[in-house]
Each structure stands twice: as C-alpha cells, then as structure tokens.
Amino acid sequence: MEPMLSVRNLVKRFGGLVAVNRVSLDVYPGEVVGLVGDNAAGKSTLIKCVSGVYHAEEGEIYFEGRRVSFAAPIEARRAGIETIYQDLALAGNLDVPANIFLGREVKKRYLGGLIRTLDEDHMLRESQTVLNSLEIRFPSLTVPIDKLSGGQRQAVAIARALYWKAKFIIMDEPTNNLGVVEQRKVLELIRRLREQGVPIILISHTLPDVFAVTDRIVVMHRGRKVTEKRTAETNSQEIVQYMVGALDDTRAQLQEA
Amino acid sequence: MAAESSSLAIASARTARQKQLVLIVSRVWAWVFLALLIAFFTASVFSTSGGSVNFLTLRNSQNILMAITPVLLMGLGQTFVIIAAGIDLSVGWVMGLASVISALVIADLVAQGMAETPAIVLGFVIGVIAAAIPGFINGVIIAKLRIPSFIVTLGMSFIARGISLLLSGGNVVIGQPPGVRAFGNESLLYLISGEGGGLYFLQRPNVTGEALQRLDRILPWPVVVTAIVVAIALFVLHKTQFGRHTYAIGGNREAALRAGVPVDRHIIMLYTLSGITCGIAGILHTARFNGGSSIAGDPLMLPSIAAVIIGGVSMFGGHGSVAGTVIGALIIAVLTTGLVMLNVQPFWQFIVVGIVVILAVLIDQARDLIIGRMESQG
C-alpha cells in the first residue's frame, strides 16, 4: 500500500541548531501514528514543516504520492492536511456553527448574488450532522464556544476538520489541559476518525493516551528519529528509554556499520 | 434517593431560571434605563416649569434625534472597529475634514457656475471620500505594519486636524447655495397640528405667523440619512459574512487568520468604513449649519465612544451590537437634552454621562460574574 504521507530525510535548521535532522516518516491510510519525544525533541518543528508553517531546508514531502512544498498553512489545508493546534484556533465569542464554518460561511443569495446573507439554518443543520456522525452531543450549539468545556471545544475543532473533508489530520497535544473524562472522550473521537479512514499524526506527552489509540509510535530525540515501533510490540518503559536518549536505534545501526 | 434527585432537579431548574433572569436584565437594562430617563424628564420638566413645558413632544423628540445624528454615525463605524478589537480615535477630526472639504468643493463649484444640485451632490461625495482616505490609511498601517490602532488613529487625528485647519484657514467655510441648508434642515414630513392643519409630505407648507408656530418637522433629512446608515449597519454586522468576520477577528484574530479569513483586508475595510461614517456626519454638519467647520467633530468623539460602551460593546473586542450603540447614543442625547430643559448648568451633563459609562461597564461585569458563579455552583 502507498503511504498517504511520506516525509524523506527532512532537515530544518534554526541558525546553528538542527531542529529536525534527516527525519523520514510514512503514514498509511487509516493509521494513527503517535509522535513522541521530550521537549525540544523536534516534534512540533517536524509537523510545522508538513503543515506549511516552516519550510524545510533539505528533504522531500510526498502527499498522496505527489511531491509537495507548502508555502503557507492555507496551502496545506487546501491539499487536505488539517492541523488541530493545542490552542485550538477557535473564536471563543462565536457559536459552534460559526466556528465550523469560519472563513467558509454558507450564504443565501438575493438579487442575483448582489446581496448575500449568512445561511444560519443550513450551517446549524450541517454542524448538527457532522457532530452526530462523531456521536458528539451538546446541549446547545448556539452558545459561544467560551461557554463549552475543553473537551467539547476539542470536539468542535475535530468536527470542523472532518466536515471540510480533511484527508489527513495532525493533532498537537489534543488531551492537554483536559479532565480525565474529557480526555477519554477525545481519545474516543480519535478512534472514530480512524474508523472513517482518516490518518492521524498524534503529538502527545501523555504516553497512556498514545498507547490507547495509536498503531505505531515514532520517537524523536534532539531532532532525530531514534525509533519507530508498532504500538502492540512495545511498552511505555521502552518508549521512555528512547525519549530520554538511553536507547537509540540509529546509534546501534551506526555502530553496526 | 428519588426525593434527593427531584430536589436537585428543582434546584437546577431554579438556577436556570435565575440565570435566564440575569441575562434578560443585563440585555434590557439599557432600554429600561432609557424609558426611565424619559419618564423622569417628562415628570420633572413638567413640574419644575409649573406645567408650561412638556419634555415629551414631537418637536423635542425630533430635536433629540437631530442632536444624536453625528454621535451615532461616528459610533456606528466605531462599533465595527471596536468589535474587531481596535479603536478609531481619529473620528472627530476626520468628520471636521469632511465638513470643510465638502463646503469648499460646493462653494468653489457654484462660484465656477455649476448648477446647484450637481455641485452639492459632488461636494458631498468628495467630502465622504476625503474622510474614507484617512480611514483607509489607518487600516493599512494597522493591518500591514502591526502598529496598535490606538497610536495610528491618534496620529491620524492630528494629521486630519492640521489638514482641515490649513484648508479652512481656521474659519468656517461659507458661501453655500441655499440647497445645502435646505438639505440639513428640511424634512421628510411636516405636521401642522390644530385647526386648518395637516400632514405634508416632502413639501414644506407655506405658512406664516401663528400657523408657523404649530408647524413641526418630522424626520429631518439628516435623521433619515442616519436611519438608513443604521439599517445598513444592522444588516451588515448581524446578517452577513463581513459582520461574522468582524466578530471573529475581535474574538480571536489568530483563529480567524488560520481559518482563512482575509484578516488584513478586513481590517483595512473596517477603518475605511469608520472614515466613511465620519464623512457622512461631516457633510450633514455642513448641511445643517450651512458651512464647513473643522472643529465640528472634535467635541463629539468621546460621546460617540461613550455611546458604543453604554451600548455594551466590549473594549476587548468580540462583543456588541448596532442596536446597543443606537440605545447608547439615545441615552446620551436624552440625558443632555433633559438636563438642559431642567435648567441644570450644562456642565453637569458631562458628570452624568461619565457616571452612566462606568455604570454600564459595571453592569456587564456583574452579569458575567453572577452567571460565572452560578455555573461553577451548578
């Protein structure tokens, strides 16, 4: 099977610092890949190269078999790569449909398109449908997002990505700052996205969460990918060893060579 | 168990009702306050004048509407700007600039022999454009160079002031044809009350003497123009994508940007619109006072911002409405007119308006506090 996303020998430097050092990574359709590592391991930099925030100096990125080079996040999103950031990027003063449709509002046209008003009913119905498909229920969709819990907001961000036919989702610490029950609900959502065939890269510090939903785990340490394991064939002790630099597959290969 | 859960249900129903009540009170207080103000002034003006002066007359209501038009127009542009988490401090002097330029253009065109009506229309259009330009420049600097709106528009305020004073030589620009004054002072309807009277549409009845005393203007043209701008602002802010994006930028600019909202272009349009509403206020001033004045808008800038705040627009952005600003402007106008009619020294107006501004924000905060407390308990 062809990988949906393929990163080849990517290098990103900030001045003298090599933030991402010749990293390669494949993600296949319907797969959830965990990207873990200590702070400053290069996880966020790597995904920002994929999502068009940064431009890598060396290496290639292939998406759906085609070589891509996104100049801006909006280009990555147009190609179908949706990134859900830690801070969610929702407008807290707007309600759920307004956020799901932000920047892509549905309009009713009058006088041959001369006057265009927001089609609130349509946006509300569509929001309801996409939230139902994720089995998310809110008491009311027409309250400002600020009034919702962290987990509910995360659900809105995920629903937005799904509604706009994201082909590939990157999640940056989606369970951070959430209560236990909410964390479980978000993990549930990730599983449901996977059932719908959407591949996901999950960046997280919380190893139990990573083990709960991923198929594969990629560990980064100081800018390099130090290992890649099937989730079923490893355990958190081993992953922690890689995260702190005690184990390193690339070093072993180097020594063998 | 059953008793416990049912008492819990009752308690939560009670909090829901209380929350509803707090929300309703916080939403309608401004209307109630306005109604109380009108009732208070009606009663007190009546009693202090020994029954000879009535606050609640058609004539007085039209005077109040005329008085608020410039404040409200500037407040409407400001409402959009503040909802998007900015502020426009240049509105007063930009209004003066529009007043001066429109009067100069009209006087010049008429002096060169152009017919009156096209000269007036052209002068007014150029006046509004002249106000849109500083607004546009404000927007470009704020959006592209990321300089705080507070500073950019403060600077623009001085620039507009300088230009309009240079152009007018510090004097009122006179030499207007009669149509200018007519536009500023005639009205849509006329009413002669009492015997032999009636309602007249568009055409001012040709009466003199005692009948002239009984003649009332209903909806003067500046009020009609302002009402049209209010209607457009209501529609744009609450029904269109432009309005939605204005709220989104004020709520979370970064989110709007990532969602693909053309944030920079939108901000430029907001400040340009603010300039345009100031321009309309400026040309209406020229029409009403039959001349262009650079200092026309300066004393109205702070009242216009006060109207926006009383109307519930958050200075942090993201919240507010057009209706709120209309109510805010009405409260200020009723207060000032009422105090004048009570023969209170005019300087008291400022103190009372100041208290209302602070009170309005306190009420908004109290609402959030009470609802927040209810939610953390529930």
XYZ file of N, CA and C in Angstrom, chain A:
771
model
N 0.846 -1.214 0.000
C 0.000 0.000 0.000
C 0.875 1.255 0.000
N 0.417 2.250 -0.762
C 1.111 3.542 -0.826
C 0.934 4.315 0.467
N 1.960 4.930 1.006
C 1.725 5.806 2.163
C 0.982 7.066 1.741
N 0.109 7.551 2.627
C -0.639 8.782 2.341
C 0.314 9.972 2.439
N 1.130 9.931 3.490
C 2.113 10.992 3.697
C 3.479 10.341 3.825
N 4.423 10.875 3.100
C 5.767 10.332 3.189
C 6.765 11.478 3.333
N 7.486 11.476 4.436
C 8.498 12.501 4.694
C 9.861 11.849 4.488
N 10.709 12.455 3.635
C 12.009 11.837 3.288
C 13.164 12.741 3.704
N 13.964 12.276 4.674
C 15.229 12.945 5.052
C 15.093 14.457 5.264
N 14.090 14.814 6.032
C 13.797 16.226 6.233
C 14.807 16.883 7.185
N 15.284 18.066 6.815
C 16.206 18.823 7.678
C 15.667 20.238 7.845
N 15.579 20.688 9.104
C 15.194 22.076 9.376
C 16.160 22.646 10.413
N 16.810 23.750 10.037
C 17.758 24.377 10.962
C 17.252 25.737 11.393
N 17.557 26.086 12.631
C 17.340 27.469 13.092
C 18.700 28.010 13.476
N 19.332 28.776 12.591
C 20.701 29.213 12.855
C 21.592 27.993 12.944
N 22.320 27.859 14.038
C 23.212 26.720 14.195
C 22.519 25.466 14.697
N 21.302 25.625 15.183
C 20.583 24.497 15.783
C 19.892 23.671 14.704
N 20.127 22.365 14.717
C 19.436 21.487 13.779
C 18.203 20.944 14.498
N 17.048 21.551 14.235
C 15.827 21.193 14.970
C 15.273 19.861 14.495
N 15.381 19.633 13.172
C 14.948 18.350 12.594
C 16.097 17.848 11.742
N 16.592 16.636 12.061
C 17.821 16.133 11.471
C 17.560 14.860 10.674
N 17.413 15.003 9.370
C 17.232 13.872 8.448
C 16.183 12.882 8.936
N 14.957 13.405 9.127
C 13.876 12.545 9.609
C 13.052 12.031 8.444
N 12.760 10.736 8.455
C 11.857 10.143 7.466
C 10.692 9.507 8.202
N 9.515 9.564 7.576
C 8.314 9.101 8.271
C 7.235 8.795 7.243
N 6.585 7.625 7.380
C 5.470 7.289 6.484
C 4.202 7.108 7.297
N 3.097 7.625 6.776
C 1.806 7.374 7.416
C 0.862 6.821 6.357
N 0.232 5.652 6.675
C -0.635 4.974 5.706
C -2.099 5.300 5.986
N -2.958 5.109 4.976
C -4.380 5.408 5.174
C -4.958 4.655 6.374
N -5.757 5.325 7.142
C -6.453 4.703 8.260
C -5.561 4.389 9.447
N -4.403 5.047 9.493
C -3.436 4.728 10.547
C -3.293 5.901 11.511
N -3.153 5.594 12.800
C -2.860 6.645 13.770
C -1.412 6.469 14.232
N -0.600 7.487 13.985
C 0.809 7.415 14.359
C 1.071 8.383 15.503
N 1.642 7.875 16.569
C 1.998 8.730 17.694
C 3.385 9.315 17.476
N 3.536 10.609 17.699
C 4.847 11.250 17.587
C 5.191 11.743 18.988
N 6.193 11.090 19.614
C 6.503 11.446 20.995
C 7.970 11.865 21.112
N 8.277 12.480 22.233
C 9.637 12.933 22.474
C 9.607 13.979 23.560
N 10.787 14.207 24.128
C 10.888 15.202 25.183
C 10.649 16.595 24.590
N 10.611 17.601 25.468
C 10.539 18.974 24.962
C 11.764 19.233 24.087
N 11.565 20.009 23.020
C 12.659 20.365 22.115
C 13.237 19.163 21.376
N 12.440 18.086 21.274
C 12.914 16.928 20.517
C 12.754 17.166 19.022
N 11.921 18.150 18.655
C 11.740 18.451 17.235
C 10.395 18.025 16.667
N 9.498 17.521 17.542
C 8.185 17.044 17.071
C 7.393 18.167 16.409
N 7.272 19.276 17.146
C 6.452 20.365 16.632
C 7.049 20.958 15.368
N 8.375 21.084 15.339
C 9.032 21.625 14.148
C 8.765 20.727 12.951
N 8.840 19.416 13.186
C 8.611 18.462 12.096
C 7.208 18.644 11.521
N 6.188 18.704 12.397
C 4.835 18.807 11.845
C 4.586 20.196 11.244
N 5.289 21.198 11.767
C 5.102 22.518 11.165
C 5.693 22.563 9.757
N 6.723 21.736 9.507
C 7.241 21.633 8.147
C 6.200 20.977 7.246
N 5.503 19.965 7.791
C 4.491 19.261 6.989
C 3.290 20.176 6.725
N 2.907 20.968 7.739
C 1.672 21.755 7.609
C 1.901 23.131 6.987
N 3.126 23.393 6.522
C 3.354 24.621 5.772
C 3.739 25.834 6.594
N 3.891 25.651 7.914
C 4.289 26.796 8.746
C 5.771 27.103 8.512
N 6.596 26.032 8.484
C 8.024 26.189 8.213
C 8.358 25.572 6.866
N 9.451 26.019 6.340
C 9.925 25.441 5.093
C 11.228 24.685 5.374
N 11.245 23.396 5.061
C 12.425 22.583 5.357
C 13.543 22.914 4.371
N 14.805 22.865 4.891
C 15.944 23.193 4.021
C 16.306 22.034 3.100
N 16.176 20.820 3.653
C 16.516 19.649 2.834
C 15.425 18.609 2.994
N 15.409 17.671 2.057
C 14.455 16.577 2.142
C 13.194 16.864 1.362
N 12.326 15.841 1.264
C 11.096 15.978 0.489
C 9.891 15.521 1.293
N 8.751 16.070 0.927
C 7.482 15.623 1.496
C 6.596 15.190 0.333
N 6.042 13.971 0.439
C 5.088 13.490 -0.573
C 3.741 13.326 0.101
N 2.711 13.884 -0.535
C 1.353 13.707 -0.015
C 0.514 13.100 -1.117
N -0.105 11.967 -0.840
C -0.871 11.198 -1.833
C -0.025 10.923 -3.064
N 1.240 10.613 -2.821
C 2.119 10.221 -3.915
C 2.760 11.373 -4.671
N 2.295 12.609 -4.417
C 2.859 13.747 -5.151
C 3.786 14.545 -4.247
N 4.866 15.025 -4.822
C 5.779 15.866 -4.052
C 5.103 17.204 -3.765
N 5.143 17.631 -2.497
C 4.508 18.902 -2.146
C 5.503 19.805 -1.442
N 5.249 21.103 -1.532
C 6.052 22.073 -0.805
C 5.138 23.253 -0.504
N 4.594 23.237 0.698
C 3.594 24.249 1.042
C 4.258 25.543 1.501
N 3.872 26.657 0.880
C 4.449 27.952 1.253
C 3.752 28.517 2.487
N 2.515 28.085 2.734
C 1.754 28.630 3.865
C 0.769 27.567 4.354
N 0.340 27.679 5.624
C -0.588 26.689 6.171
C -1.855 26.536 5.323
N -2.303 27.638 4.725
C -3.546 27.580 3.970
C -3.397 26.640 2.766
N -2.167 26.556 2.221
C -1.946 25.649 1.081
C -2.029 24.190 1.515
N -1.465 23.908 2.697
C -1.521 22.545 3.219
C -2.975 22.153 3.461
N -3.718 23.098 3.995
C -5.112 22.816 4.297
C -5.907 22.596 3.019
N -5.595 23.373 1.973
C -6.313 23.178 0.705
C -6.033 21.799 0.148
N -4.803 21.312 0.400
C -4.464 19.976 -0.079
C -5.137 18.893 0.761
N -5.687 19.275 1.944
C -6.404 18.305 2.774
C -5.709 17.946 4.071
N -4.603 18.649 4.392
C -3.915 18.385 5.659
C -4.389 19.405 6.692
N -5.091 18.939 7.694
C -5.663 19.827 8.697
C -4.879 19.659 9.992
N -4.444 20.755 10.572
C -3.715 20.685 11.834
C -4.584 21.243 12.949
N -4.754 20.473 14.002
C -5.528 20.946 15.148
C -4.539 21.280 16.252
N -4.386 22.572 16.503
C -3.348 23.020 17.430
C -3.828 22.946 18.868
N -2.834 22.974 19.756
C -3.099 22.994 21.193
C -4.093 24.079 21.580
N -3.860 25.295 21.028
C -4.728 26.404 21.429
C -6.004 26.439 20.592
N -6.207 25.382 19.807
C -7.490 25.130 19.138
C -7.853 26.060 17.991
N -7.433 27.301 18.034
C -7.757 28.215 16.940
C -9.257 28.323 16.694
N -10.010 28.458 17.761
C -11.441 28.733 17.641
C -11.695 30.147 18.153
N -12.747 30.763 17.642
C -13.133 32.090 18.136
C -14.126 31.882 19.280
N -13.697 32.201 20.496
C -14.489 31.906 21.690
C -15.807 32.640 21.771
N -15.900 33.774 21.076
C -17.134 34.557 21.157
C -18.179 34.084 20.150
N -17.807 33.167 19.254
C -18.755 32.679 18.248
C -19.278 31.303 18.642
N -20.458 30.953 18.095
C -21.052 29.668 18.462
C -20.459 28.530 17.613
N -20.994 27.319 17.804
C -20.404 26.140 17.165
C -20.480 26.209 15.626
N -21.664 26.450 15.045
C -21.692 26.522 13.573
C -20.795 27.637 13.021
N -20.756 28.782 13.696
C -19.935 29.893 13.217
C -18.467 29.487 13.185
N -18.040 28.691 14.152
C -16.650 28.241 14.178
C -16.377 27.172 13.126
N -17.314 26.226 12.981
C -17.098 25.162 11.994
C -17.018 25.768 10.595
N -17.801 26.807 10.341
C -17.847 27.412 9.004
C -17.003 28.681 8.886
N -16.209 28.991 9.911
C -15.434 30.243 9.882
C -14.539 30.314 8.642
N -14.667 31.413 7.916
C -13.859 31.602 6.712
C -14.443 30.919 5.491
N -15.450 30.035 5.705
C -16.058 29.327 4.573
C -17.576 29.331 4.748
N -18.107 30.497 5.182
C -19.518 30.608 5.511
C -20.405 30.295 4.297
N -21.533 29.670 4.582
C -22.522 29.394 3.532
C -23.470 30.583 3.463
N -23.736 31.032 2.232
C -24.537 32.248 2.089
C -25.782 32.005 1.257
N -26.817 32.773 1.592
C -28.014 32.821 0.749
C -27.848 34.009 -0.185
N -28.276 33.842 -1.425
C -28.079 34.909 -2.412
C -29.404 35.544 -2.788
N -29.393 36.858 -2.844
C -30.567 37.595 -3.289
C -30.165 38.522 -4.428
N -31.137 38.870 -5.275
C -30.910 39.793 -6.386
C -29.701 39.356 -7.215
N -29.708 38.076 -7.559
C -28.626 37.555 -8.395
C -27.258 37.642 -7.753
N -27.208 37.473 -6.420
C -25.923 37.445 -5.734
C -25.425 38.803 -5.306
N -26.205 39.834 -5.586
C -25.802 41.188 -5.199
C -25.801 41.321 -3.673
N -26.829 40.726 -3.055
C -26.915 40.737 -1.599
C -26.778 39.298 -1.112
N -25.851 39.105 -0.187
C -25.639 37.755 0.331
C -25.695 37.762 1.856
N -26.567 36.946 2.398
C -26.664 36.859 3.858
C -26.190 35.490 4.308
N -25.849 35.387 5.572
C -25.413 34.107 6.125
C -26.595 33.148 6.185
N -26.368 31.920 5.756
C -27.421 30.906 5.836
C -27.253 30.152 7.159
N -27.743 30.782 8.227
C -27.526 30.234 9.581
C -28.187 28.862 9.746
N -29.385 28.711 9.187
C -30.105 27.435 9.346
C -29.315 26.288 8.729
N -28.828 26.528 7.514
C -28.074 25.497 6.826
C -26.813 25.123 7.616
N -26.105 26.154 8.109
C -24.851 25.891 8.835
C -25.130 25.148 10.145
N -26.249 25.481 10.776
C -26.614 24.796 12.025
C -26.923 23.325 11.746
N -27.704 23.075 10.687
C -28.075 21.687 10.341
C -26.837 20.873 10.015
N -25.955 21.433 9.194
C -24.755 20.701 8.794
C -23.860 20.417 9.997
N -23.763 21.401 10.920
C -22.952 21.210 12.120
C -23.523 20.064 12.947
N -24.850 20.062 13.063
C -25.528 19.003 13.809
C -25.200 17.649 13.196
N -25.235 17.578 11.860
C -24.988 16.308 11.174
C -23.567 15.812 11.420
N -22.586 16.699 11.279
C -21.200 16.239 11.433
C -20.928 15.865 12.891
N -21.516 16.599 13.832
C -21.322 16.251 15.247
C -21.997 14.921 15.556
N -23.175 14.685 14.947
C -23.851 13.396 15.138
C -23.003 12.247 14.619
N -22.338 12.466 13.456
C -21.534 11.384 12.880
C -20.371 11.032 13.789
N -19.974 11.976 14.631
C -18.905 11.702 15.600
C -19.497 11.322 16.957
N -20.828 11.184 16.987
C -21.553 10.875 18.223
C -21.227 11.856 19.335
N -21.150 13.147 18.951
C -20.947 14.196 19.946
C -22.288 14.867 20.168
N -22.659 15.048 21.419
C -23.913 15.758 21.696
C -23.656 16.941 22.619
N -24.159 18.102 22.204
C -24.095 19.299 23.037
C -25.503 19.666 23.442
N -25.657 20.273 24.612
C -26.994 20.779 24.961
C -27.474 21.827 23.965
N -26.569 22.705 23.534
C -26.971 23.722 22.559
C -25.776 24.100 21.713
N -26.003 24.209 20.402
C -24.903 24.578 19.505
C -24.774 26.096 19.358
N -25.786 26.821 19.832
C -25.809 28.263 19.564
C -25.345 29.084 20.760
N -24.530 28.479 21.632
C -23.904 29.279 22.691
C -22.463 29.565 22.267
N -21.892 30.672 22.763
C -20.489 30.937 22.423
C -19.584 29.791 22.890
N -18.563 29.507 22.078
C -17.633 28.411 22.367
C -16.993 28.552 23.755
N -16.814 29.793 24.210
C -16.248 30.056 25.539
C -16.999 29.336 26.641
N -18.294 29.113 26.407
C -19.123 28.509 27.452
C -19.016 26.982 27.455
N -18.274 26.412 26.482
C -18.148 24.962 26.410
C -16.911 24.494 27.178
N -16.880 23.216 27.495
C -15.710 22.668 28.190
C -14.572 22.458 27.197
N -13.371 22.216 27.728
C -12.201 21.998 26.878
C -12.397 20.836 25.919
N -13.000 19.763 26.410
C -13.229 18.591 25.573
C -14.221 18.884 24.467
N -15.262 19.645 24.817
C -16.260 19.999 23.801
C -15.641 20.875 22.721
N -14.753 21.786 23.142
C -14.092 22.648 22.150
C -13.209 21.814 21.226
N -12.501 20.856 21.839
C -11.663 19.963 21.041
C -12.526 19.221 20.015
N -13.714 18.809 20.466
C -14.633 18.098 19.571
C -15.054 18.989 18.416
N -15.274 20.275 18.702
C -15.666 21.207 17.635
C -14.536 21.336 16.615
N -13.307 21.437 17.121
C -12.152 21.561 16.218
C -12.025 20.322 15.336
N -12.243 19.149 15.935
C -12.154 17.903 15.162
C -13.294 17.823 14.145
N -14.491 18.209 14.596
C -15.652 18.179 13.695
C -15.423 19.110 12.505
N -14.799 20.258 12.778
C -14.531 21.199 11.692
C -13.594 20.577 10.662
N -12.540 19.935 11.166
C -11.589 19.291 10.252
C -12.299 18.239 9.411
N -13.143 17.450 10.080
C -13.829 16.358 9.392
C -14.817 16.914 8.374
N -15.544 17.953 8.760
C -16.561 18.500 7.866
C -15.932 18.996 6.570
N -14.760 19.590 6.692
C -14.117 20.133 5.497
C -13.279 19.088 4.793
N -13.648 17.822 5.007
C -13.081 16.696 4.256
C -11.557 16.649 4.384
N -11.104 16.828 5.609
C -9.671 16.680 5.829
C -9.282 15.262 5.438
N -8.192 15.137 4.647
C -7.736 13.807 4.250
C -6.723 13.298 5.259
N -6.205 14.254 6.053
C -5.102 13.908 6.933
C -5.130 14.896 8.110
N -5.100 14.367 9.323
C -5.216 15.266 10.469
C -3.985 15.171 11.360
N -3.461 16.317 11.732
C -2.351 16.372 12.687
C -2.899 16.987 13.960
N -2.681 16.298 15.089
C -3.178 16.830 16.355
C -2.014 17.080 17.299
N -1.963 18.308 17.801
C -0.874 18.697 18.694
C -1.403 18.714 20.130
N -1.030 17.721 20.895
C -1.418 17.630 22.319
C -2.928 17.811 22.529
N -3.750 16.983 21.896
C -5.201 17.227 21.988
C -5.770 16.979 23.384
N -5.079 16.218 24.220
C -5.663 15.912 25.529
C -5.082 16.772 26.645
N -4.209 17.714 26.256
C -3.652 18.614 27.273
C -4.745 19.442 27.935
N -4.563 19.748 29.183
C -5.475 20.634 29.912
C -6.906 20.119 29.965
N -7.100 18.821 29.808
C -8.457 18.281 29.884
C -8.598 17.408 31.126
N -9.829 17.334 31.647
C -10.110 16.425 32.746
C -10.093 14.989 32.252
N -10.109 14.035 33.192
C -9.971 12.615 32.837
C -11.094 12.165 31.911
N -12.322 12.525 32.255
C -13.473 12.103 31.447
C -13.381 12.682 30.040
N -12.981 13.949 29.983
C -12.872 14.643 28.697
C -11.782 14.015 27.839
N -10.647 13.671 28.494
C -9.542 13.024 27.775
C -10.040 11.759 27.096
N -10.833 10.990 27.863
C -11.325 9.730 27.327
C -12.218 9.986 26.113
N -13.004 11.049 26.193
C -13.911 11.357 25.079
C -13.130 11.745 23.827
N -12.044 12.488 24.019
C -11.258 12.900 22.860
C -10.575 11.686 22.219
N -10.087 10.776 23.058
C -9.470 9.558 22.521
C -10.504 8.762 21.733
N -11.716 8.741 22.276
C -12.827 8.083 21.601
C -13.029 8.689 20.198
N -12.946 10.009 20.140
C -13.102 10.719 18.862
C -12.009 10.334 17.875
N -10.793 10.215 18.383
C -9.673 9.856 17.512
C -9.916 8.472 16.911
N -10.409 7.546 17.760
C -10.713 6.192 17.255
C -11.782 6.250 16.175
N -12.771 7.136 16.385
C -13.866 7.214 15.411
C -13.382 7.799 14.083
N -12.483 8.761 14.182
C -11.893 9.323 12.957
C -11.145 8.237 12.194
N -10.452 7.391 12.936
C -9.669 6.330 12.322
C -10.589 5.344 11.614
N -11.733 5.049 12.255
C -12.724 4.162 11.636
C -13.204 4.748 10.310
N -13.230 6.083 10.221
C -13.661 6.720 8.975
C -12.522 6.788 7.970
N -11.370 6.201 8.337
C -10.268 6.075 7.384
C -9.341 7.282 7.304
N -9.497 8.243 8.220
C -8.646 9.438 8.168
C -7.356 9.169 8.942
N -6.202 9.224 8.272
C -4.962 9.014 9.013
C -4.645 10.206 9.919
N -4.002 9.907 11.038
C -3.767 10.945 12.039
C -2.334 10.846 12.556
N -1.697 12.002 12.694
C -0.464 12.061 13.486
C -0.829 12.691 14.813
N -0.530 11.995 15.892
C -0.883 12.468 17.224
C 0.396 12.819 17.982
N 0.535 14.085 18.299
C 1.676 14.503 19.111
C 1.207 14.552 20.547
N 1.923 13.876 21.431
C 1.474 13.905 22.819
C 2.606 13.597 23.785
N 2.500 14.153 24.960
C 3.399 13.829 26.059
C 2.839 12.695 26.894
N 1.527 12.470 26.745
C 0.839 11.550 27.646
C 0.887 10.138 27.064
N 1.855 9.342 27.517
C 2.065 8.034 26.913
C 0.853 7.113 26.997
N 0.119 7.078 28.117
C -1.071 6.206 28.148
C -2.045 6.531 27.011
N -2.194 7.814 26.697
C -3.074 8.199 25.595
C -2.536 7.681 24.272
N -1.237 7.829 24.091
C -0.607 7.384 22.853
C -0.808 5.880 22.685
N -0.604 5.145 23.769
C -0.773 3.694 23.692
C -2.236 3.313 23.465
N -3.149 4.148 23.922
C -4.569 3.829 23.815
C -5.087 3.911 22.389
N -4.516 4.774 21.557
C -5.138 4.985 20.236
C -4.236 4.772 19.026
N -2.913 4.644 19.208
C -2.053 4.623 18.016
C -1.798 3.207 17.498
N -1.397 3.146 16.209
C -0.967 1.883 15.612
C 0.552 1.776 15.648
N 1.184 2.953 15.520
C 2.646 2.984 15.522
C 3.103 4.171 16.353
N 4.318 4.073 16.896
C 4.858 5.185 17.675
C 6.234 5.551 17.115
N 6.413 6.844 16.848
C 7.701 7.348 16.389
C 8.272 8.191 17.526
N 9.518 7.918 17.912
C 10.129 8.673 18.999
C 11.224 9.579 18.430
N 11.199 10.847 18.820
C 12.256 11.781 18.424
C 13.058 12.195 19.648
N 14.349 12.396 19.395
C 15.224 12.865 20.456
C 16.252 13.796 19.827
N 16.296 15.008 20.335
C 17.230 16.020 19.822
C 17.236 16.124 18.291
N 16.044 16.194 17.722
C 15.934 16.433 16.289
C 15.992 15.197 15.415
N 16.373 14.053 16.006
C 16.466 12.847 15.181
C 15.358 11.871 15.540
N 14.987 11.057 14.544
C 14.043 9.976 14.844
C 14.857 8.810 15.381
N 14.655 8.466 16.661
C 15.506 7.442 17.268
C 14.905 6.051 17.167
N 13.565 5.979 17.000
C 12.979 4.663 16.755
C 11.570 4.790 16.223
N 11.080 3.679 15.733
C 9.712 3.585 15.246
C 9.248 2.178 15.577
N 8.162 2.062 16.369
C 7.728 0.732 16.835
C 6.241 0.559 16.582
N 5.829 -0.689 16.342
C 4.387 -0.948 16.345
C 3.929 -0.866 17.796
N 2.821 -0.192 18.021
C 2.347 0.038 19.388
C 2.151 -1.282 20.123
N 1.661 -2.294 19.392
C 1.373 -3.583 20.013
C 2.661 -4.299 20.439
N 3.801 -3.906 19.846
C 5.042 -4.638 20.102
C 6.001 -3.898 21.025
N 5.482 -2.876 21.712
C 6.376 -2.156 22.628
C 5.600 -1.829 23.899
N 6.274 -1.177 24.822
C 5.591 -0.766 26.057
C 6.138 0.585 26.491
N 5.506 1.212 27.472
C 5.876 2.588 27.792
C 7.273 2.688 28.381
N 7.732 1.640 29.128
C 9.099 1.710 29.659
C 10.116 1.850 28.522
N 9.884 1.032 27.489
C 10.826 1.042 26.370
C 10.789 2.410 25.665
N 9.575 2.926 25.458
C 9.444 4.211 24.768
C 10.128 5.328 25.567
N 9.960 5.287 26.906
C 10.597 6.303 27.748
C 12.116 6.241 27.606
N 12.658 5.036 27.534
C 14.101 4.871 27.336
C 14.572 5.579 26.055
N 13.757 5.442 24.996
C 14.091 6.131 23.744
C 13.956 7.647 23.900
N 12.895 8.066 24.633
C 12.642 9.504 24.771
C 13.774 10.216 25.495
N 14.344 9.555 26.509
C 15.409 10.210 27.276
C 16.782 9.985 26.647
N 16.834 9.201 25.574
C 18.102 9.035 24.871
C 18.912 7.826 25.330
N 18.341 7.000 26.235
C 19.071 5.821 26.715
C 19.132 4.761 25.626
N 18.067 4.680 24.829
C 18.079 3.768 23.688
C 18.049 4.602 22.417
N 18.697 4.091 21.354
C 18.742 4.829 20.102
C 19.047 3.871 18.962
N 18.039 3.573 18.148
C 18.221 2.600 17.063
C 19.231 3.080 16.025
N 19.247 4.388 15.779
C 20.144 4.883 14.747
C 21.591 4.745 15.181
N 21.833 4.919 16.491
C 23.192 4.781 17.009
C 23.636 3.323 16.845
N 22.708 2.395 17.150
C 23.019 0.972 17.003
C 23.393 0.672 15.553
N 22.598 1.234 14.597
C 22.893 0.999 13.188
C 24.264 1.549 12.829
N 24.545 2.738 13.355
C 25.832 3.348 13.064
C 26.979 2.477 13.552
N 26.771 1.916 14.776
C 27.840 1.105 15.348
C 28.033 -0.180 14.558
N 26.874 -0.769 14.100
C 26.972 -1.985 13.297
C 27.735 -1.732 12.004
N 27.530 -0.541 11.464
C 28.100 -0.264 10.142
C 29.601 -0.026 10.165
